[in-house]
């Protein structure tokens, strides 16, 4: 087994992980970063990004992540295209083992494994992801000015996304598989009172239909979950808001988590229930979920890890 002793191990390669790496490397801590299953994280499956500060023109999500990676590399981060398969937070230093057989022996660990939006997982969905289908209205809503869009889901996220989208879209149709929402009542009231929003109860998406090369979403085929009636709608966009899953299975029983498996950190801090282990980005944040907030937390985690290492060695 390849044993690597280091100051800071960063697990995950989204904006939180890369930013933590940039700060830790510039503090001369020679961080090691294990990139995980989806190098670059959620931004690699988006297209246009207009809300990451510092760029006057529209940039592409995958490009932004490549630049962050380059920046982290240039300042001295050691990259590993690998997957962490086990962690031991009881030993000091901490131990993390990877799929390829590496063993990291680390004074401090920053967890930035992110979260994945849940998708419907129907074949036509993947074809139009980033080309009409999105899981983030804050990121992509602006691109649907004066167009008709659907939002799928019945929780807080779906209702918030539907309300947000009314700022841009000419019409928003909320498609929900049952006939009642699980979103908070106050949000439901706002939804019902918004003239731009229509609700299609008891409906599920069967297929997304559109054009190829370039891919462009044009229609959605729905099916009534009670009587099987099919309905085809002309739409330009579809927002899937059926929940997120934080990537925390590796840390179950080892760190305090909330009832939805998000890692709990101290107020105004990225410190977890284990001293020396920090969590940044979507893995600990179910509210903001933005690249810029994740990057900010990555910075905090690196600064806190640096302080921890100084005080404990
Ligand atoms: P959620 O509460 O789990 O709701 C998911 C919704 O998607 C449910 O309505 C569910 O339908 C539907 N759904 C799930 N799988 C589906 C599928 N395969 N096909 C069609 N529909 C499907 O998720 P969320 O809305 O993302 O919220 C997650 C957590 O974050 C919640 O605790 C929420 O309160 C919190 N949150 C809070 C705020 C806020 O406080 N402002 C904002 C956003 C999120 P069923 O209802 O039939 O199960």
Short mmCIF file of C-alpha atoms and ligand atoms in Angstrom, two decimals:
data_model
loop_
_atom_site.label_atom_id
_atom_site.label_comp_id
_atom_site.label_asym_id
_atom_site.label_seq_id
_atom_site.Cartn_x
_atom_site.Cartn_y
_atom_site.Cartn_z
CA UNK A 1 0.00 0.00 0.00
CA UNK A 2 1.21 3.45 -0.99
CA UNK A 3 1.40 5.47 2.28
CA UNK A 4 1.21 9.27 1.94
CA UNK A 5 1.84 11.39 5.04
CA UNK A 6 0.46 14.90 4.67
CA UNK A 7 -0.89 17.95 6.44
CA UNK A 8 -4.29 18.29 4.79
CA UNK A 9 -6.28 15.80 2.78
CA UNK A 10 -9.12 17.33 0.78
CA UNK A 11 -11.84 14.95 -0.33
CA UNK A 12 -13.83 16.25 -3.30
CA UNK A 13 -13.18 18.47 -6.30
CA UNK A 14 -16.03 20.96 -6.61
CA UNK A 15 -15.67 24.69 -5.85
CA UNK A 16 -15.33 23.97 -2.10
CA UNK A 17 -12.56 21.39 -2.56
CA UNK A 18 -10.59 23.39 -5.12
CA UNK A 19 -10.81 26.61 -3.10
CA UNK A 20 -9.71 24.79 0.05
CA UNK A 21 -6.78 23.41 -1.96
CA UNK A 22 -5.79 26.86 -3.26
CA UNK A 23 -5.76 28.37 0.23
CA UNK A 24 -4.03 25.39 1.87
CA UNK A 25 -1.37 25.26 -0.84
CA UNK A 26 -0.70 28.99 -0.54
CA UNK A 27 -0.28 28.48 3.22
CA UNK A 28 2.55 26.09 2.30
CA UNK A 29 0.70 23.06 3.64
CA UNK A 30 1.13 20.98 0.44
CA UNK A 31 -2.43 19.64 0.43
CA UNK A 32 -3.41 16.42 -1.28
CA UNK A 33 -6.78 16.34 -3.03
CA UNK A 34 -8.67 13.19 -3.99
CA UNK A 35 -11.06 14.17 -6.77
CA UNK A 36 -13.81 11.55 -6.31
CA UNK A 37 -16.42 10.05 -8.58
CA UNK A 38 -17.33 13.19 -10.52
CA UNK A 39 -14.20 15.38 -10.84
CA UNK A 40 -15.21 19.02 -10.92
CA UNK A 41 -18.56 18.33 -9.26
CA UNK A 42 -22.02 19.58 -10.19
CA UNK A 43 -20.78 22.51 -12.30
CA UNK A 44 -19.40 20.08 -14.84
CA UNK A 45 -22.95 19.16 -15.81
CA UNK A 46 -24.14 22.73 -16.33
CA UNK A 47 -23.47 24.91 -19.34
CA UNK A 48 -23.68 28.72 -19.05
CA UNK A 49 -22.67 30.29 -15.73
CA UNK A 50 -23.47 33.96 -15.23
CA UNK A 51 -23.48 34.29 -11.45
CA UNK A 52 -19.92 33.40 -10.50
CA UNK A 53 -18.32 36.74 -9.70
CA UNK A 54 -15.30 37.91 -11.64
CA UNK A 55 -16.40 37.17 -15.19
CA UNK A 56 -18.06 39.87 -17.25
CA UNK A 57 -19.08 37.47 -19.98
CA UNK A 58 -20.93 34.19 -19.73
CA UNK A 59 -18.62 31.31 -18.87
CA UNK A 60 -19.11 27.55 -19.07
CA UNK A 61 -19.39 25.44 -15.89
CA UNK A 62 -16.85 22.77 -16.99
CA UNK A 63 -14.39 25.51 -18.03
CA UNK A 64 -14.71 27.22 -14.64
CA UNK A 65 -13.91 23.97 -12.87
CA UNK A 66 -10.91 23.33 -15.11
CA UNK A 67 -9.59 26.81 -14.27
CA UNK A 68 -10.08 26.22 -10.54
CA UNK A 69 -8.22 22.94 -10.86
CA UNK A 70 -5.38 24.60 -12.77
CA UNK A 71 -5.14 27.30 -10.12
CA UNK A 72 -5.00 24.72 -7.32
CA UNK A 73 -2.33 22.76 -9.21
CA UNK A 74 -0.25 25.84 -9.98
CA UNK A 75 0.03 26.77 -6.32
CA UNK A 76 1.15 23.29 -5.31
CA UNK A 77 -1.81 20.96 -4.66
CA UNK A 78 -1.10 17.29 -5.25
CA UNK A 79 -3.96 15.71 -7.20
CA UNK A 80 -5.15 12.13 -7.07
CA UNK A 81 -7.72 10.91 -9.53
CA UNK A 82 -9.07 8.41 -7.07
CA UNK A 83 -11.97 7.66 -4.75
CA UNK A 84 -11.78 7.56 -0.95
CA UNK A 85 -13.33 4.30 0.21
CA UNK A 86 -12.81 4.46 4.00
CA UNK A 87 -11.85 6.95 6.68
CA UNK A 88 -10.68 6.52 10.24
CA UNK A 89 -11.20 9.64 12.34
CA UNK A 90 -10.36 7.87 15.62
CA UNK A 91 -6.68 7.55 14.87
CA UNK A 92 -4.45 10.65 15.05
CA UNK A 93 -3.26 11.45 12.44
CA UNK A 94 -6.41 10.50 10.52
CA UNK A 95 -6.33 7.71 7.96
CA UNK A 96 -8.13 7.60 4.60
CA UNK A 97 -7.84 4.72 2.14
CA UNK A 98 -8.62 4.90 -1.55
CA UNK A 99 -9.87 2.62 -4.26
CA UNK A 100 -6.45 2.42 -5.92
CA UNK A 101 -4.80 1.31 -2.68
CA UNK A 102 -3.36 4.57 -1.35
CA UNK A 103 -3.35 5.30 2.38
CA UNK A 104 -3.36 8.94 3.40
CA UNK A 105 -2.11 9.69 6.90
CA UNK A 106 -3.31 13.25 7.45
CA UNK A 107 -3.12 15.79 10.25
CA UNK A 108 -6.36 17.32 9.04
CA UNK A 109 -9.15 16.42 6.60
CA UNK A 110 -11.47 18.70 4.65
CA UNK A 111 -14.61 17.03 3.37
CA UNK A 112 -15.98 18.66 0.22
CA UNK A 113 -17.80 15.74 -1.35
CA UNK A 114 -20.83 17.83 -2.29
CA UNK A 115 -24.34 16.71 -3.01
CA UNK A 116 -26.11 15.39 -6.03
CA UNK A 117 -29.39 16.67 -7.28
CA UNK A 118 -31.84 13.82 -7.62
CA UNK A 119 -32.89 13.24 -11.20
CA UNK A 120 -35.91 11.49 -12.63
CA UNK A 121 -33.56 9.01 -14.31
CA UNK A 122 -35.49 8.63 -17.53
CA UNK A 123 -33.50 8.22 -20.72
CA UNK A 124 -34.54 11.44 -22.45
CA UNK A 125 -33.58 13.47 -19.36
CA UNK A 126 -29.84 12.96 -19.77
CA UNK A 127 -30.03 14.03 -23.43
CA UNK A 128 -31.31 17.51 -22.51
CA UNK A 129 -29.44 18.09 -19.23
CA UNK A 130 -27.82 21.50 -19.64
CA UNK A 131 -29.83 21.99 -22.83
CA UNK A 132 -33.19 22.90 -21.35
CA UNK A 133 -33.20 20.63 -18.32
CA UNK A 134 -31.66 21.90 -15.09
CA UNK A 135 -31.74 21.18 -11.38
CA UNK A 136 -31.02 24.77 -10.34
CA UNK A 137 -33.37 27.67 -11.06
CA UNK A 138 -31.04 30.19 -9.41
CA UNK A 139 -28.30 29.15 -11.84
CA UNK A 140 -30.29 28.76 -15.04
CA UNK A 141 -33.65 30.54 -14.65
CA UNK A 142 -32.38 33.67 -16.33
CA UNK A 143 -32.00 31.81 -19.63
CA UNK A 144 -35.77 31.27 -19.88
CA UNK A 145 -36.94 34.86 -20.24
CA UNK A 146 -40.53 34.99 -21.58
CA UNK A 147 -40.61 31.24 -22.11
CA UNK A 148 -42.73 28.42 -20.73
CA UNK A 149 -41.10 26.07 -18.25
CA UNK A 150 -42.09 23.24 -15.94
CA UNK A 151 -40.86 22.48 -12.45
CA UNK A 152 -41.09 18.89 -11.23
CA UNK A 153 -41.56 18.20 -7.51
CA UNK A 154 -43.74 19.14 -4.56
CA UNK A 155 -41.32 20.09 -1.77
CA UNK A 156 -39.90 23.43 -0.63
CA UNK A 157 -37.29 23.41 -3.39
CA UNK A 158 -39.83 22.88 -6.16
CA UNK A 159 -42.10 25.64 -4.88
CA UNK A 160 -39.22 28.07 -4.34
CA UNK A 161 -37.87 27.33 -7.80
CA UNK A 162 -41.31 27.83 -9.37
CA UNK A 163 -41.71 31.19 -7.60
CA UNK A 164 -38.21 32.27 -8.56
CA UNK A 165 -38.77 31.31 -12.19
CA UNK A 166 -41.81 33.61 -12.47
CA UNK A 167 -39.30 36.50 -12.55
CA UNK A 168 -38.24 35.34 -15.98
CA UNK A 169 -40.58 32.81 -17.53
CA UNK A 170 -43.88 33.76 -19.11
CA UNK A 171 -45.50 30.73 -17.52
CA UNK A 172 -44.41 28.17 -14.93
CA UNK A 173 -46.18 24.83 -14.60
CA UNK A 174 -45.53 22.85 -11.45
CA UNK A 175 -45.85 19.13 -12.14
CA UNK A 176 -46.37 17.02 -9.04
CA UNK A 177 -47.00 13.29 -8.80
CA UNK A 178 -49.58 13.60 -6.00
CA UNK A 179 -52.43 15.99 -5.22
CA UNK A 180 -50.87 17.73 -2.24
CA UNK A 181 -47.56 19.46 -1.67
CA UNK A 182 -45.12 18.79 1.11
CA UNK A 183 -43.77 22.36 0.92
CA UNK A 184 -44.37 24.73 3.87
CA UNK A 185 -47.84 26.32 3.93
CA UNK A 186 -46.54 29.86 3.50
CA UNK A 187 -44.75 28.86 0.31
CA UNK A 188 -47.84 27.02 -0.89
CA UNK A 189 -49.90 30.17 -0.40
CA UNK A 190 -47.45 32.20 -2.46
CA UNK A 191 -47.54 29.54 -5.13
CA UNK A 192 -51.34 29.40 -5.31
CA UNK A 193 -51.56 33.21 -5.43
CA UNK A 194 -49.09 33.62 -8.26
CA UNK A 195 -50.92 34.20 -11.54
CA UNK A 196 -48.00 32.98 -13.63
CA UNK A 197 -48.03 29.54 -12.02
CA UNK A 198 -50.27 26.63 -12.93
CA UNK A 199 -50.22 23.35 -11.04
CA UNK A 200 -50.66 19.99 -12.70
CA UNK A 201 -51.52 17.59 -9.89
CA UNK A 202 -51.14 13.81 -10.15
CA UNK A 203 -48.79 13.93 -13.09
CA UNK A 204 -45.41 12.46 -13.80
CA UNK A 205 -42.93 13.01 -16.61
CA UNK A 206 -42.77 10.16 -19.10
CA UNK A 207 -40.50 11.68 -21.72
CA UNK A 208 -38.68 14.86 -22.72
CA UNK A 209 -38.86 15.59 -26.43
CA UNK A 210 -36.75 17.97 -28.49
CA UNK A 211 -34.26 18.52 -31.25
CA UNK A 212 -30.79 17.01 -31.72
CA UNK A 213 -27.53 18.72 -32.65
CA UNK A 214 -27.70 21.13 -31.01
CA UNK A 215 -29.90 19.48 -28.39
CA UNK A 216 -32.83 21.66 -27.48
CA UNK A 217 -35.85 20.81 -25.35
CA UNK A 218 -39.24 21.46 -26.98
CA UNK A 219 -41.89 19.33 -25.28
CA UNK A 220 -42.67 17.13 -22.32
CA UNK A 221 -44.95 14.11 -22.24
CA UNK A 222 -46.79 13.70 -18.94
CA UNK A 223 -48.94 10.90 -17.58
CA UNK A 224 -51.69 11.21 -15.01
CA UNK A 225 -50.72 8.97 -12.08
CA UNK A 226 -54.39 8.22 -11.27
CA UNK A 227 -56.00 7.52 -14.64
CA UNK A 228 -53.06 7.15 -17.03
CA UNK A 229 -54.14 10.04 -19.31
CA UNK A 230 -51.26 11.38 -21.38
CA UNK A 231 -50.64 15.08 -21.97
CA UNK A 232 -48.04 16.73 -24.21
CA UNK A 233 -46.91 20.28 -23.40
CA UNK A 234 -44.77 22.68 -25.40
CA UNK A 235 -41.99 23.91 -23.09
CA UNK A 236 -38.53 25.45 -23.34
CA UNK A 237 -37.23 24.43 -19.95
CA UNK A 238 -37.70 21.84 -17.22
CA UNK A 239 -36.42 22.20 -13.67
CA UNK A 240 -36.14 19.00 -11.69
CA UNK A 241 -36.55 19.80 -7.99
CA UNK A 242 -37.09 16.44 -6.34
CA UNK A 243 -34.41 16.77 -3.67
CA UNK A 244 -30.67 16.47 -3.19
CA UNK A 245 -28.56 13.78 -1.59
CA UNK A 246 -25.37 14.83 0.20
CA UNK A 247 -22.46 12.49 -0.49
CA UNK A 248 -21.90 11.47 3.11
CA UNK A 249 -22.33 7.69 3.23
CA UNK A 250 -18.58 7.33 3.91
CA UNK A 251 -18.90 9.37 7.11
CA UNK A 252 -22.02 7.78 8.62
CA UNK A 253 -21.57 7.10 12.32
CA UNK A 254 -18.26 8.97 12.27
CA UNK A 255 -19.49 12.57 12.18
CA UNK A 256 -22.66 14.22 13.45
CA UNK A 257 -25.21 14.63 10.67
CA UNK A 258 -28.76 15.94 10.50
CA UNK A 259 -31.78 13.81 9.68
CA UNK A 260 -31.12 14.26 5.94
CA UNK A 261 -27.47 13.18 6.25
CA UNK A 262 -25.94 16.63 5.83
CA UNK A 263 -22.80 17.07 7.97
CA UNK A 264 -23.38 19.38 10.93
CA UNK A 265 -20.74 22.05 11.53
CA UNK A 266 -20.38 24.65 14.27
CA UNK A 267 -21.95 28.06 13.73
CA UNK A 268 -19.90 30.32 11.47
CA UNK A 269 -17.37 27.53 11.06
CA UNK A 270 -16.66 24.43 9.02
CA UNK A 271 -15.58 22.42 12.06
CA UNK A 272 -17.38 19.07 12.34
CA UNK A 273 -17.98 17.00 15.46
CA UNK A 274 -14.40 15.65 15.13
CA UNK A 275 -11.64 18.19 15.81
CA UNK A 276 -9.38 18.48 12.79
CA UNK A 277 -12.06 17.36 10.35
CA UNK A 278 -13.80 20.16 8.45
CA UNK A 279 -16.71 20.13 5.99
CA UNK A 280 -17.37 22.69 3.27
CA UNK A 281 -19.87 23.23 0.49
CA UNK A 282 -23.05 21.33 -0.36
CA UNK A 283 -22.10 18.40 1.87
CA UNK A 284 -23.01 20.64 4.81
CA UNK A 285 -25.28 23.20 3.16
CA UNK A 286 -28.82 22.50 2.02
CA UNK A 287 -29.88 26.12 1.88
CA UNK A 288 -27.64 28.11 -0.48
CA UNK A 289 -26.04 25.43 -2.68
CA UNK A 290 -24.17 27.90 -4.85
CA UNK A 291 -20.69 27.56 -6.33
CA UNK A 292 -19.69 30.86 -4.76
CA UNK A 293 -20.93 29.92 -1.28
CA UNK A 294 -19.22 26.52 -1.57
CA UNK A 295 -15.99 28.25 -2.60
CA UNK A 296 -16.30 30.59 0.40
CA UNK A 297 -16.70 27.64 2.73
CA UNK A 298 -13.69 25.93 1.13
CA UNK A 299 -11.63 28.99 1.99
CA UNK A 300 -12.94 28.93 5.58
CA UNK A 301 -12.12 25.23 5.92
CA UNK A 302 -8.52 25.72 4.75
CA UNK A 303 -7.98 28.63 7.14
CA UNK A 304 -9.48 26.64 10.01
CA UNK A 305 -7.43 23.55 9.14
CA UNK A 306 -4.27 25.65 9.04
CA UNK A 307 -5.05 27.05 12.50
CA UNK A 308 -5.81 23.55 13.82
CA UNK A 309 -2.50 22.17 12.51
CA UNK A 310 -0.52 25.07 13.97
CA UNK A 311 -2.17 24.69 17.37
CA UNK A 312 -1.90 20.90 17.51
CA UNK A 313 1.64 20.29 16.30
P1 LIG B 1 -38.12 17.11 -0.55
O1 LIG B 1 -38.70 17.90 0.56
O2 LIG B 1 -37.59 15.76 -0.27
O3 LIG B 1 -39.22 17.05 -1.70
C1 LIG B 1 -39.00 16.31 -2.85
C2 LIG B 1 -40.27 16.40 -3.71
O4 LIG B 1 -40.00 15.75 -4.93
C3 LIG B 1 -41.47 15.71 -3.08
O5 LIG B 1 -42.62 16.45 -3.32
C4 LIG B 1 -41.53 14.37 -3.79
O6 LIG B 1 -42.83 13.89 -4.03
C5 LIG B 1 -40.96 14.72 -5.16
N1 LIG B 1 -40.27 13.58 -5.75
C6 LIG B 1 -39.29 12.83 -5.20
N2 LIG B 1 -38.87 11.88 -6.08
C7 LIG B 1 -39.62 12.06 -7.20
C8 LIG B 1 -39.67 11.42 -8.47
N3 LIG B 1 -38.84 10.41 -8.76
N4 LIG B 1 -40.56 11.85 -9.38
C9 LIG B 1 -41.38 12.90 -9.11
N5 LIG B 1 -41.39 13.55 -7.94
C10 LIG B 1 -40.52 13.14 -6.99
O7 LIG B 1 -36.88 17.89 -1.24
P2 LIG B 1 -36.58 19.46 -1.35
O8 LIG B 1 -37.79 20.19 -1.71
O9 LIG B 1 -35.35 19.57 -2.18
O10 LIG B 1 -36.18 19.81 0.14
C11 LIG B 1 -35.11 19.13 0.80
C12 LIG B 1 -34.94 19.67 2.20
O11 LIG B 1 -34.43 21.00 2.14
C13 LIG B 1 -36.27 19.74 2.96
O12 LIG B 1 -36.03 19.52 4.31
C14 LIG B 1 -36.70 21.16 2.75
O13 LIG B 1 -37.55 21.63 3.76
C15 LIG B 1 -35.34 21.88 2.77
N6 LIG B 1 -35.45 23.13 2.02
C16 LIG B 1 -35.78 24.23 2.73
C17 LIG B 1 -35.93 25.43 2.09
C18 LIG B 1 -36.30 26.61 2.91
O14 LIG B 1 -36.36 26.50 4.11
N7 LIG B 1 -36.56 27.75 2.31
C19 LIG B 1 -35.78 25.51 0.70
C20 LIG B 1 -35.46 24.37 0.00
C21 LIG B 1 -35.31 23.16 0.68
P3 LIG B 1 -43.75 13.35 -2.81
O15 LIG B 1 -44.20 14.57 -2.11
O16 LIG B 1 -44.83 12.61 -3.52
O17 LIG B 1 -42.85 12.47 -2.01
#
